[in-house]
């Protein structure tokens, strides 16, 4: 956990699913944003991260909370192409918008994932209504904690601006485990 | 769900467990109170209600949120005596304070349960820092929703008073089912 | 695990539930018997042992496999009386016959539990069609293993007698934990 | 469920994973064979079918029971190529041999899937030690039932040959649901 609050970097996305238009962070200003970074072949993403994002999507009003998926492939790139992702989203009935993170130019880690300093998948990033990163969870976070963090940001958005924040990080696993897939150290 | 907000009635408790002193609502003023009404032989209380209350107790700081159990026996009174309850609390490792609701004078429903107009067990009642009932869930409520409701009341308590509220009710089951035990209609 | 096979001791039961007549091991000769020893306030019995016994009861034909519960109270005797047990069986919808193990004369451990050398609850004992103890599991045993053991005994009963057996024991927990409640060492 | 017993058709497999040599049914004669047909993007296969096959693999001795996966892609063929399957098997830590069913010549259904008259994925087929289909489960089958069926076939293999069998079928779902993916009717 760090106490730093910083502007959320823009999303480098080449292709979107489940939306007719590209989505920018700016277009979501005024809403709390739940950004779920995942890989379709990451077991922890399939069993925990994505179902949780879907629950958030079903629980909170669309005009207050936006749930956005980000496909951040950092391994097995040939196995997780947009064609495979499209079938995956359909079979798993993922209904919220999902962007494909742009491949990195100097290594396996895609650009948005790197800009957000994510450590693996799944990573859930909470962005406030002013576009600032407020919480970041790698691995699992409980629904109680997540519900409370979202509500606090929604409440804050309705009450007015805030000066500083805090950034939490869940302890990382190692490589791909039941919790998720970690970037190489 | 109703939009009514009303003062939480006082607790009619003859005996307390897991606390050296009797607890009153007044003594908790300034904190958000999670009141978990249960019966020790109610399957839905054992599988869902009490574990959720324990998660709330473990997640939120004690100086902001108080978790209180209330043993509201409305059936099988001979089977759920304080002696049995004490063993139950020990075996299930319930660590938060639990009060025994005072038996009703005109029927099987105990007094606090009746004053709160509960419809069965488990019932989770959220009381704000000013001692008003704000939400009431009979049966199951998701951790996401509960976390958000608690956080909103905590935020409100820190920001100052509020004029009105809303009261929600989860749809009732019938008799004792996996969800919980309903009062006779 | 031991390789010993021995005659299953008779059941010392004062009171039966879910059956109009007392049940003896002799009356079940020819059937495989699944004896589920439990305490109503043992968390591992409620979450694992009894639901598994109910699944066995629902899965195998009554004329091949008999499922019998045995309430073996070795702690909190005042909290788990027959009156409480009766309400418990009703609320948890336990449909198979359940006997109350006769209290011990020299200590807290009831007589049948002692005769079977059980180490705590839940303990599942598999008795073959000839009335011999063949497997004994303290704590959890997987449905795959249990299904296979039952089927092997059923098959054997249909094929004819067998000379010797094996007795397995699941590793014990300590005191009451999520797995079950162990007898004092 | 049907009472028919028939020889299990040979496997039409172009490529194997988790084994250095191709595997034929003949080479497994004398063992009970658990054939788990799945698609890597079938949610019911990932959540239920494959974990169950892994439990069988971990529970029964290799010299008595062989667990074999079969990747039977009948939809989204471009999304579930061998390259994707290889990454999937690695990330999900599937340790038993998996063959890729040969594409059909007259439609989307691969050849082995068609020869076995499977109705969708996951389908678990139990083949006895003499190479005959004895049970076939589409969708979910409980561990208790599966454990019993495997044990009965193992017992039979050790006791000697048998004349006829039975074939059961679990009721089908429709399209891809939490249970599995059904073939078009």
PDB file of N, CA, C and O in Angstrom, chain A residues 48-105:
ATOM      1  N   UNK A  48     -11.822 -15.944 -10.267  1.00  0.00           N
ATOM      2  CA  UNK A  48     -12.075 -14.896  -9.278  1.00  0.00           C
ATOM      3  C   UNK A  48     -12.249 -13.494  -9.876  1.00  0.00           C
ATOM      4  O   UNK A  48     -13.245 -12.834  -9.642  1.00  0.00           O
ATOM      5  N   UNK A  49     -11.233 -13.047 -10.615  1.00  0.00           N
ATOM      6  CA  UNK A  49     -11.227 -11.651 -11.046  1.00  0.00           C
ATOM      7  C   UNK A  49     -12.420 -11.277 -11.917  1.00  0.00           C
ATOM      8  O   UNK A  49     -13.138 -10.312 -11.623  1.00  0.00           O
ATOM      9  N   UNK A  50     -12.641 -12.022 -12.992  1.00  0.00           N
ATOM     10  CA  UNK A  50     -13.724 -11.667 -13.904  1.00  0.00           C
ATOM     11  C   UNK A  50     -15.104 -11.847 -13.284  1.00  0.00           C
ATOM     12  O   UNK A  50     -15.972 -10.982 -13.465  1.00  0.00           O
ATOM     13  N   UNK A  51     -15.364 -12.939 -12.546  1.00  0.00           N
ATOM     14  CA  UNK A  51     -16.679 -13.022 -11.887  1.00  0.00           C
ATOM     15  C   UNK A  51     -16.910 -11.863 -10.916  1.00  0.00           C
ATOM     16  O   UNK A  51     -18.036 -11.357 -10.807  1.00  0.00           O
ATOM     17  N   UNK A  52     -15.867 -11.421 -10.235  1.00  0.00           N
ATOM     18  CA  UNK A  52     -16.034 -10.288  -9.319  1.00  0.00           C
ATOM     19  C   UNK A  52     -16.361  -9.009 -10.101  1.00  0.00           C
ATOM     20  O   UNK A  52     -17.256  -8.247  -9.709  1.00  0.00           O
ATOM     21  N   UNK A  53     -15.655  -8.798 -11.197  1.00  0.00           N
ATOM     22  CA  UNK A  53     -15.948  -7.620 -12.021  1.00  0.00           C
ATOM     23  C   UNK A  53     -17.387  -7.667 -12.527  1.00  0.00           C
ATOM     24  O   UNK A  53     -18.079  -6.644 -12.570  1.00  0.00           O
ATOM     25  N   UNK A  54     -17.838  -8.861 -12.893  1.00  0.00           N
ATOM     26  CA  UNK A  54     -19.224  -9.003 -13.360  1.00  0.00           C
ATOM     27  C   UNK A  54     -20.209  -8.698 -12.225  1.00  0.00           C
ATOM     28  O   UNK A  54     -21.265  -8.096 -12.454  1.00  0.00           O
ATOM     29  N   UNK A  55     -19.866  -9.116 -11.017  1.00  0.00           N
ATOM     30  CA  UNK A  55     -20.748  -8.789  -9.884  1.00  0.00           C
ATOM     31  C   UNK A  55     -20.804  -7.276  -9.643  1.00  0.00           C
ATOM     32  O   UNK A  55     -21.871  -6.725  -9.361  1.00  0.00           O
ATOM     33  N   UNK A  56     -19.660  -6.619  -9.751  1.00  0.00           N
ATOM     34  CA  UNK A  56     -19.647  -5.161  -9.588  1.00  0.00           C
ATOM     35  C   UNK A  56     -20.527  -4.518 -10.661  1.00  0.00           C
ATOM     36  O   UNK A  56     -21.330  -3.624 -10.379  1.00  0.00           O
ATOM     37  N   UNK A  57     -20.384  -5.015 -11.885  1.00  0.00           N
ATOM     38  CA  UNK A  57     -21.164  -4.488 -13.010  1.00  0.00           C
ATOM     39  C   UNK A  57     -22.662  -4.652 -12.770  1.00  0.00           C
ATOM     40  O   UNK A  57     -23.471  -3.778 -13.107  1.00  0.00           O
ATOM     41  N   UNK A  58     -23.036  -5.770 -12.159  1.00  0.00           N
ATOM     42  CA  UNK A  58     -24.455  -6.043 -11.918  1.00  0.00           C
ATOM     43  C   UNK A  58     -24.985  -5.313 -10.690  1.00  0.00           C
ATOM     44  O   UNK A  58     -26.193  -5.116 -10.562  1.00  0.00           O
ATOM     45  N   UNK A  59     -24.100  -4.893  -9.799  1.00  0.00           N
ATOM     46  CA  UNK A  59     -24.524  -4.336  -8.515  1.00  0.00           C
ATOM     47  C   UNK A  59     -24.640  -2.816  -8.521  1.00  0.00           C
ATOM     48  O   UNK A  59     -25.592  -2.259  -7.971  1.00  0.00           O
ATOM     49  N   UNK A  60     -23.692  -2.143  -9.137  1.00  0.00           N
ATOM     50  CA  UNK A  60     -23.666  -0.676  -9.058  1.00  0.00           C
ATOM     51  C   UNK A  60     -24.267  -0.044 -10.312  1.00  0.00           C
ATOM     52  O   UNK A  60     -24.125  -0.575 -11.410  1.00  0.00           O
ATOM     53  N   UNK A  61     -24.932   1.100 -10.151  1.00  0.00           N
ATOM     54  CA  UNK A  61     -25.566   1.761 -11.305  1.00  0.00           C
ATOM     55  C   UNK A  61     -24.521   2.217 -12.332  1.00  0.00           C
ATOM     56  O   UNK A  61     -23.447   2.701 -11.966  1.00  0.00           O
ATOM     57  N   UNK A  62     -24.862   2.054 -13.605  1.00  0.00           N
ATOM     58  CA  UNK A  62     -23.949   2.412 -14.691  1.00  0.00           C
ATOM     59  C   UNK A  62     -23.567   3.882 -14.690  1.00  0.00           C
ATOM     60  O   UNK A  62     -22.497   4.254 -15.166  1.00  0.00           O
ATOM     61  N   UNK A  63     -24.441   4.728 -14.196  1.00  0.00           N
ATOM     62  CA  UNK A  63     -24.113   6.153 -14.230  1.00  0.00           C
ATOM     63  C   UNK A  63     -23.204   6.564 -13.075  1.00  0.00           C
ATOM     64  O   UNK A  63     -22.771   7.715 -13.010  1.00  0.00           O
ATOM     65  N   UNK A  64     -22.919   5.625 -12.170  1.00  0.00           N
ATOM     66  CA  UNK A  64     -22.001   5.928 -11.069  1.00  0.00           C
ATOM     67  C   UNK A  64     -20.687   5.160 -11.180  1.00  0.00           C
ATOM     68  O   UNK A  64     -19.625   5.679 -10.828  1.00  0.00           O
ATOM     69  N   UNK A  65     -20.757   3.929 -11.657  1.00  0.00           N
ATOM     70  CA  UNK A  65     -19.576   3.064 -11.700  1.00  0.00           C
ATOM     71  C   UNK A  65     -19.465   2.426 -13.085  1.00  0.00           C
ATOM     72  O   UNK A  65     -20.416   1.809 -13.562  1.00  0.00           O
ATOM     73  N   UNK A  66     -18.301   2.580 -13.720  1.00  0.00           N
ATOM     74  CA  UNK A  66     -18.043   1.937 -15.010  1.00  0.00           C
ATOM     75  C   UNK A  66     -17.077   0.779 -14.808  1.00  0.00           C
ATOM     76  O   UNK A  66     -16.037   0.945 -14.170  1.00  0.00           O
ATOM     77  N   UNK A  67     -17.440  -0.393 -15.330  1.00  0.00           N
ATOM     78  CA  UNK A  67     -16.555  -1.561 -15.256  1.00  0.00           C
ATOM     79  C   UNK A  67     -15.964  -1.792 -16.646  1.00  0.00           C
ATOM     80  O   UNK A  67     -16.702  -1.937 -17.627  1.00  0.00           O
ATOM     81  N   UNK A  68     -14.640  -1.801 -16.706  1.00  0.00           N
ATOM     82  CA  UNK A  68     -13.933  -1.947 -17.980  1.00  0.00           C
ATOM     83  C   UNK A  68     -12.917  -3.073 -17.852  1.00  0.00           C
ATOM     84  O   UNK A  68     -12.129  -3.103 -16.907  1.00  0.00           O
ATOM     85  N   UNK A  69     -12.938  -4.007 -18.792  1.00  0.00           N
ATOM     86  CA  UNK A  69     -11.925  -5.056 -18.826  1.00  0.00           C
ATOM     87  C   UNK A  69     -10.751  -4.638 -19.693  1.00  0.00           C
ATOM     88  O   UNK A  69     -10.912  -3.886 -20.664  1.00  0.00           O
ATOM     89  N   UNK A  70      -9.577  -5.127 -19.341  1.00  0.00           N
ATOM     90  CA  UNK A  70      -8.376  -4.838 -20.129  1.00  0.00           C
ATOM     91  C   UNK A  70      -7.606  -6.144 -20.292  1.00  0.00           C
ATOM     92  O   UNK A  70      -7.171  -6.742 -19.289  1.00  0.00           O
ATOM     93  N   UNK A  71      -7.457  -6.583 -21.542  1.00  0.00           N
ATOM     94  CA  UNK A  71      -6.760  -7.845 -21.791  1.00  0.00           C
ATOM     95  C   UNK A  71      -5.263  -7.579 -21.892  1.00  0.00           C
ATOM     96  O   UNK A  71      -4.769  -7.146 -22.921  1.00  0.00           O
ATOM     97  N   UNK A  72      -4.565  -7.847 -20.806  1.00  0.00           N
ATOM     98  CA  UNK A  72      -3.143  -7.506 -20.701  1.00  0.00           C
ATOM     99  C   UNK A  72      -2.276  -8.753 -20.836  1.00  0.00           C
ATOM    100  O   UNK A  72      -1.786  -9.297 -19.844  1.00  0.00           O
ATOM    101  N   UNK A  73      -2.067  -9.191 -22.054  1.00  0.00           N
ATOM    102  CA  UNK A  73      -1.315 -10.430 -22.291  1.00  0.00           C
ATOM    103  C   UNK A  73       0.180 -10.179 -22.140  1.00  0.00           C
ATOM    104  O   UNK A  73       0.746  -9.358 -22.862  1.00  0.00           O
ATOM    105  N   UNK A  74       0.801 -10.873 -21.192  1.00  0.00           N
ATOM    106  CA  UNK A  74       2.254 -10.722 -21.027  1.00  0.00           C
ATOM    107  C   UNK A  74       2.998 -12.043 -21.175  1.00  0.00           C
ATOM    108  O   UNK A  74       4.204 -12.121 -20.959  1.00  0.00           O
ATOM    109  N   UNK A  75       2.275 -13.097 -21.551  1.00  0.00           N
ATOM    110  CA  UNK A  75       2.885 -14.412 -21.794  1.00  0.00           C
ATOM    111  C   UNK A  75       1.978 -15.173 -22.746  1.00  0.00           C
ATOM    112  O   UNK A  75       0.797 -14.858 -22.863  1.00  0.00           O
ATOM    113  N   UNK A  76       2.516 -16.180 -23.448  1.00  0.00           N
ATOM    114  CA  UNK A  76       1.700 -16.973 -24.378  1.00  0.00           C
ATOM    115  C   UNK A  76       0.922 -16.071 -25.343  1.00  0.00           C
ATOM    116  O   UNK A  76      -0.277 -16.267 -25.549  1.00  0.00           O
ATOM    117  N   UNK A  77       1.615 -15.098 -25.927  1.00  0.00           N
ATOM    118  CA  UNK A  77       0.911 -14.142 -26.790  1.00  0.00           C
ATOM    119  C   UNK A  77       0.180 -14.824 -27.950  1.00  0.00           C
ATOM    120  O   UNK A  77      -0.922 -14.425 -28.322  1.00  0.00           O
ATOM    121  N   UNK A  78       0.795 -15.862 -28.521  1.00  0.00           N
ATOM    122  CA  UNK A  78       0.171 -16.538 -29.670  1.00  0.00           C
ATOM    123  C   UNK A  78      -1.101 -17.282 -29.272  1.00  0.00           C
ATOM    124  O   UNK A  78      -1.931 -17.603 -30.113  1.00  0.00           O
ATOM    125  N   UNK A  79      -1.221 -17.585 -27.986  1.00  0.00           N
ATOM    126  CA  UNK A  79      -2.355 -18.384 -27.521  1.00  0.00           C
ATOM    127  C   UNK A  79      -3.553 -17.529 -27.141  1.00  0.00           C
ATOM    128  O   UNK A  79      -4.658 -18.038 -26.989  1.00  0.00           O
ATOM    129  N   UNK A  80      -3.313 -16.227 -27.001  1.00  0.00           N
ATOM    130  CA  UNK A  80      -4.401 -15.351 -26.531  1.00  0.00           C
ATOM    131  C   UNK A  80      -4.590 -14.180 -27.486  1.00  0.00           C
ATOM    132  O   UNK A  80      -4.508 -13.014 -27.110  1.00  0.00           O
ATOM    133  N   UNK A  81      -4.863 -14.515 -28.715  1.00  0.00           N
ATOM    134  CA  UNK A  81      -5.088 -13.503 -29.746  1.00  0.00           C
ATOM    135  C   UNK A  81      -6.492 -12.916 -29.610  1.00  0.00           C
ATOM    136  O   UNK A  81      -7.339 -13.470 -28.918  1.00  0.00           O
ATOM    137  N   UNK A  82      -6.749 -11.804 -30.293  1.00  0.00           N
ATOM    138  CA  UNK A  82      -8.108 -11.241 -30.268  1.00  0.00           C
ATOM    139  C   UNK A  82      -9.178 -12.230 -30.739  1.00  0.00           C
ATOM    140  O   UNK A  82     -10.296 -12.218 -30.222  1.00  0.00           O
ATOM    141  N   UNK A  83      -8.845 -13.099 -31.669  1.00  0.00           N
ATOM    142  CA  UNK A  83      -9.828 -14.099 -32.113  1.00  0.00           C
ATOM    143  C   UNK A  83     -10.219 -15.024 -30.956  1.00  0.00           C
ATOM    144  O   UNK A  83     -11.396 -15.318 -30.733  1.00  0.00           O
ATOM    145  N   UNK A  84      -9.218 -15.467 -30.198  1.00  0.00           N
ATOM    146  CA  UNK A  84      -9.509 -16.334 -29.050  1.00  0.00           C
ATOM    147  C   UNK A  84     -10.244 -15.558 -27.966  1.00  0.00           C
ATOM    148  O   UNK A  84     -11.175 -16.071 -27.343  1.00  0.00           O
ATOM    149  N   UNK A  85      -9.828 -14.308 -27.764  1.00  0.00           N
ATOM    150  CA  UNK A  85     -10.482 -13.491 -26.736  1.00  0.00           C
ATOM    151  C   UNK A  85     -11.963 -13.309 -27.042  1.00  0.00           C
ATOM    152  O   UNK A  85     -12.815 -13.395 -26.151  1.00  0.00           O
ATOM    153  N   UNK A  86     -12.272 -13.076 -28.303  1.00  0.00           N
ATOM    154  CA  UNK A  86     -13.668 -12.857 -28.686  1.00  0.00           C
ATOM    155  C   UNK A  86     -14.534 -14.070 -28.337  1.00  0.00           C
ATOM    156  O   UNK A  86     -15.634 -13.924 -27.784  1.00  0.00           O
ATOM    157  N   UNK A  87     -14.019 -15.266 -28.638  1.00  0.00           N
ATOM    158  CA  UNK A  87     -14.766 -16.481 -28.292  1.00  0.00           C
ATOM    159  C   UNK A  87     -14.864 -16.631 -26.778  1.00  0.00           C
ATOM    160  O   UNK A  87     -15.911 -17.004 -26.237  1.00  0.00           O
ATOM    161  N   UNK A  88     -13.785 -16.320 -26.091  1.00  0.00           N
ATOM    162  CA  UNK A  88     -13.769 -16.411 -24.631  1.00  0.00           C
ATOM    163  C   UNK A  88     -14.844 -15.516 -24.018  1.00  0.00           C
ATOM    164  O   UNK A  88     -15.621 -15.934 -23.158  1.00  0.00           O
ATOM    165  N   UNK A  89     -14.915 -14.265 -24.476  1.00  0.00           N
ATOM    166  CA  UNK A  89     -15.888 -13.315 -23.916  1.00  0.00           C
ATOM    167  C   UNK A  89     -17.313 -13.792 -24.159  1.00  0.00           C
ATOM    168  O   UNK A  89     -18.197 -13.629 -23.314  1.00  0.00           O
ATOM    169  N   UNK A  90     -17.503 -14.409 -25.319  1.00  0.00           N
ATOM    170  CA  UNK A  90     -18.841 -14.906 -25.645  1.00  0.00           C
ATOM    171  C   UNK A  90     -19.211 -16.110 -24.774  1.00  0.00           C
ATOM    172  O   UNK A  90     -20.299 -16.160 -24.185  1.00  0.00           O
ATOM    173  N   UNK A  91     -18.288 -17.074 -24.680  1.00  0.00           N
ATOM    174  CA  UNK A  91     -18.587 -18.290 -23.915  1.00  0.00           C
ATOM    175  C   UNK A  91     -18.743 -17.991 -22.430  1.00  0.00           C
ATOM    176  O   UNK A  91     -19.561 -18.600 -21.745  1.00  0.00           O
ATOM    177  N   UNK A  92     -17.948 -17.058 -21.918  1.00  0.00           N
ATOM    178  CA  UNK A  92     -18.035 -16.736 -20.491  1.00  0.00           C
ATOM    179  C   UNK A  92     -19.044 -15.620 -20.215  1.00  0.00           C
ATOM    180  O   UNK A  92     -19.189 -15.176 -19.089  1.00  0.00           O
ATOM    181  N   UNK A  93     -19.724 -15.174 -21.268  1.00  0.00           N
ATOM    182  CA  UNK A  93     -20.794 -14.180 -21.136  1.00  0.00           C
ATOM    183  C   UNK A  93     -20.362 -12.926 -20.390  1.00  0.00           C
ATOM    184  O   UNK A  93     -21.055 -12.432 -19.491  1.00  0.00           O
ATOM    185  N   UNK A  94     -19.173 -12.423 -20.781  1.00  0.00           N
ATOM    186  CA  UNK A  94     -18.694 -11.167 -20.221  1.00  0.00           C
ATOM    187  C   UNK A  94     -19.420 -10.043 -20.948  1.00  0.00           C
ATOM    188  O   UNK A  94     -19.313  -9.917 -22.169  1.00  0.00           O
ATOM    189  N   UNK A  95     -20.151  -9.220 -20.223  1.00  0.00           N
ATOM    190  CA  UNK A  95     -20.989  -8.219 -20.866  1.00  0.00           C
ATOM    191  C   UNK A  95     -20.427  -6.809 -20.877  1.00  0.00           C
ATOM    192  O   UNK A  95     -20.898  -5.951 -21.627  1.00  0.00           O
ATOM    193  N   UNK A  96     -19.431  -6.528 -20.059  1.00  0.00           N
ATOM    194  CA  UNK A  96     -18.898  -5.157 -20.014  1.00  0.00           C
ATOM    195  C   UNK A  96     -17.832  -4.973 -21.094  1.00  0.00           C
ATOM    196  O   UNK A  96     -17.288  -5.953 -21.612  1.00  0.00           O
ATOM    197  N   UNK A  97     -17.524  -3.715 -21.438  1.00  0.00           N
ATOM    198  CA  UNK A  97     -16.528  -3.450 -22.480  1.00  0.00           C
ATOM    199  C   UNK A  97     -15.147  -3.984 -22.102  1.00  0.00           C
ATOM    200  O   UNK A  97     -14.752  -3.908 -20.934  1.00  0.00           O
ATOM    201  N   UNK A  98     -14.447  -4.525 -23.081  1.00  0.00           N
ATOM    202  CA  UNK A  98     -13.100  -5.054 -22.871  1.00  0.00           C
ATOM    203  C   UNK A  98     -12.185  -4.522 -23.965  1.00  0.00           C
ATOM    204  O   UNK A  98     -12.494  -4.647 -25.162  1.00  0.00           O
ATOM    205  N   UNK A  99     -11.077  -3.930 -23.567  1.00  0.00           N
ATOM    206  CA  UNK A  99     -10.081  -3.452 -24.521  1.00  0.00           C
ATOM    207  C   UNK A  99      -8.871  -4.370 -24.548  1.00  0.00           C
ATOM    208  O   UNK A  99      -8.538  -5.000 -23.542  1.00  0.00           O
ATOM    209  N   UNK A 100      -8.205  -4.440 -25.708  1.00  0.00           N
ATOM    210  CA  UNK A 100      -6.980  -5.237 -25.832  1.00  0.00           C
ATOM    211  C   UNK A 100      -5.789  -4.305 -25.656  1.00  0.00           C
ATOM    212  O   UNK A 100      -5.583  -3.377 -26.461  1.00  0.00           O
ATOM    213  N   UNK A 101      -5.026  -4.547 -24.621  1.00  0.00           N
ATOM    214  CA  UNK A 101      -3.880  -3.694 -24.320  1.00  0.00           C
ATOM    215  C   UNK A 101      -2.846  -3.794 -25.456  1.00  0.00           C
ATOM    216  O   UNK A 101      -2.558  -4.884 -25.953  1.00  0.00           O
ATOM    217  N   UNK A 102      -2.296  -2.650 -25.845  1.00  0.00           N
ATOM    218  CA  UNK A 102      -1.347  -2.599 -26.966  1.00  0.00           C
ATOM    219  C   UNK A 102      -0.020  -3.264 -26.593  1.00  0.00           C
ATOM    220  O   UNK A 102       0.538  -2.983 -25.524  1.00  0.00           O
ATOM    221  N   UNK A 103       0.477  -4.150 -27.466  1.00  0.00           N
ATOM    222  CA  UNK A 103       1.727  -4.861 -27.171  1.00  0.00           C
ATOM    223  C   UNK A 103       2.864  -3.894 -26.865  1.00  0.00           C
ATOM    224  O   UNK A 103       2.945  -2.795 -27.435  1.00  0.00           O
ATOM    225  N   UNK A 104       3.752  -4.304 -25.984  1.00  0.00           N
ATOM    226  CA  UNK A 104       4.907  -3.498 -25.627  1.00  0.00           C
ATOM    227  C   UNK A 104       5.905  -3.435 -26.771  1.00  0.00           C
ATOM    228  O   UNK A 104       5.944  -4.324 -27.621  1.00  0.00           O
ATOM    229  N   UNK A 105       6.704  -2.400 -26.788  1.00  0.00           N
ATOM    230  CA  UNK A 105       7.682  -2.255 -27.867  1.00  0.00           C
ATOM    231  C   UNK A 105       9.044  -2.810 -27.449  1.00  0.00           C
ATOM    232  O   UNK A 105       9.875  -3.105 -28.298  1.00  0.00           O
TER     233      UNK A 105
END
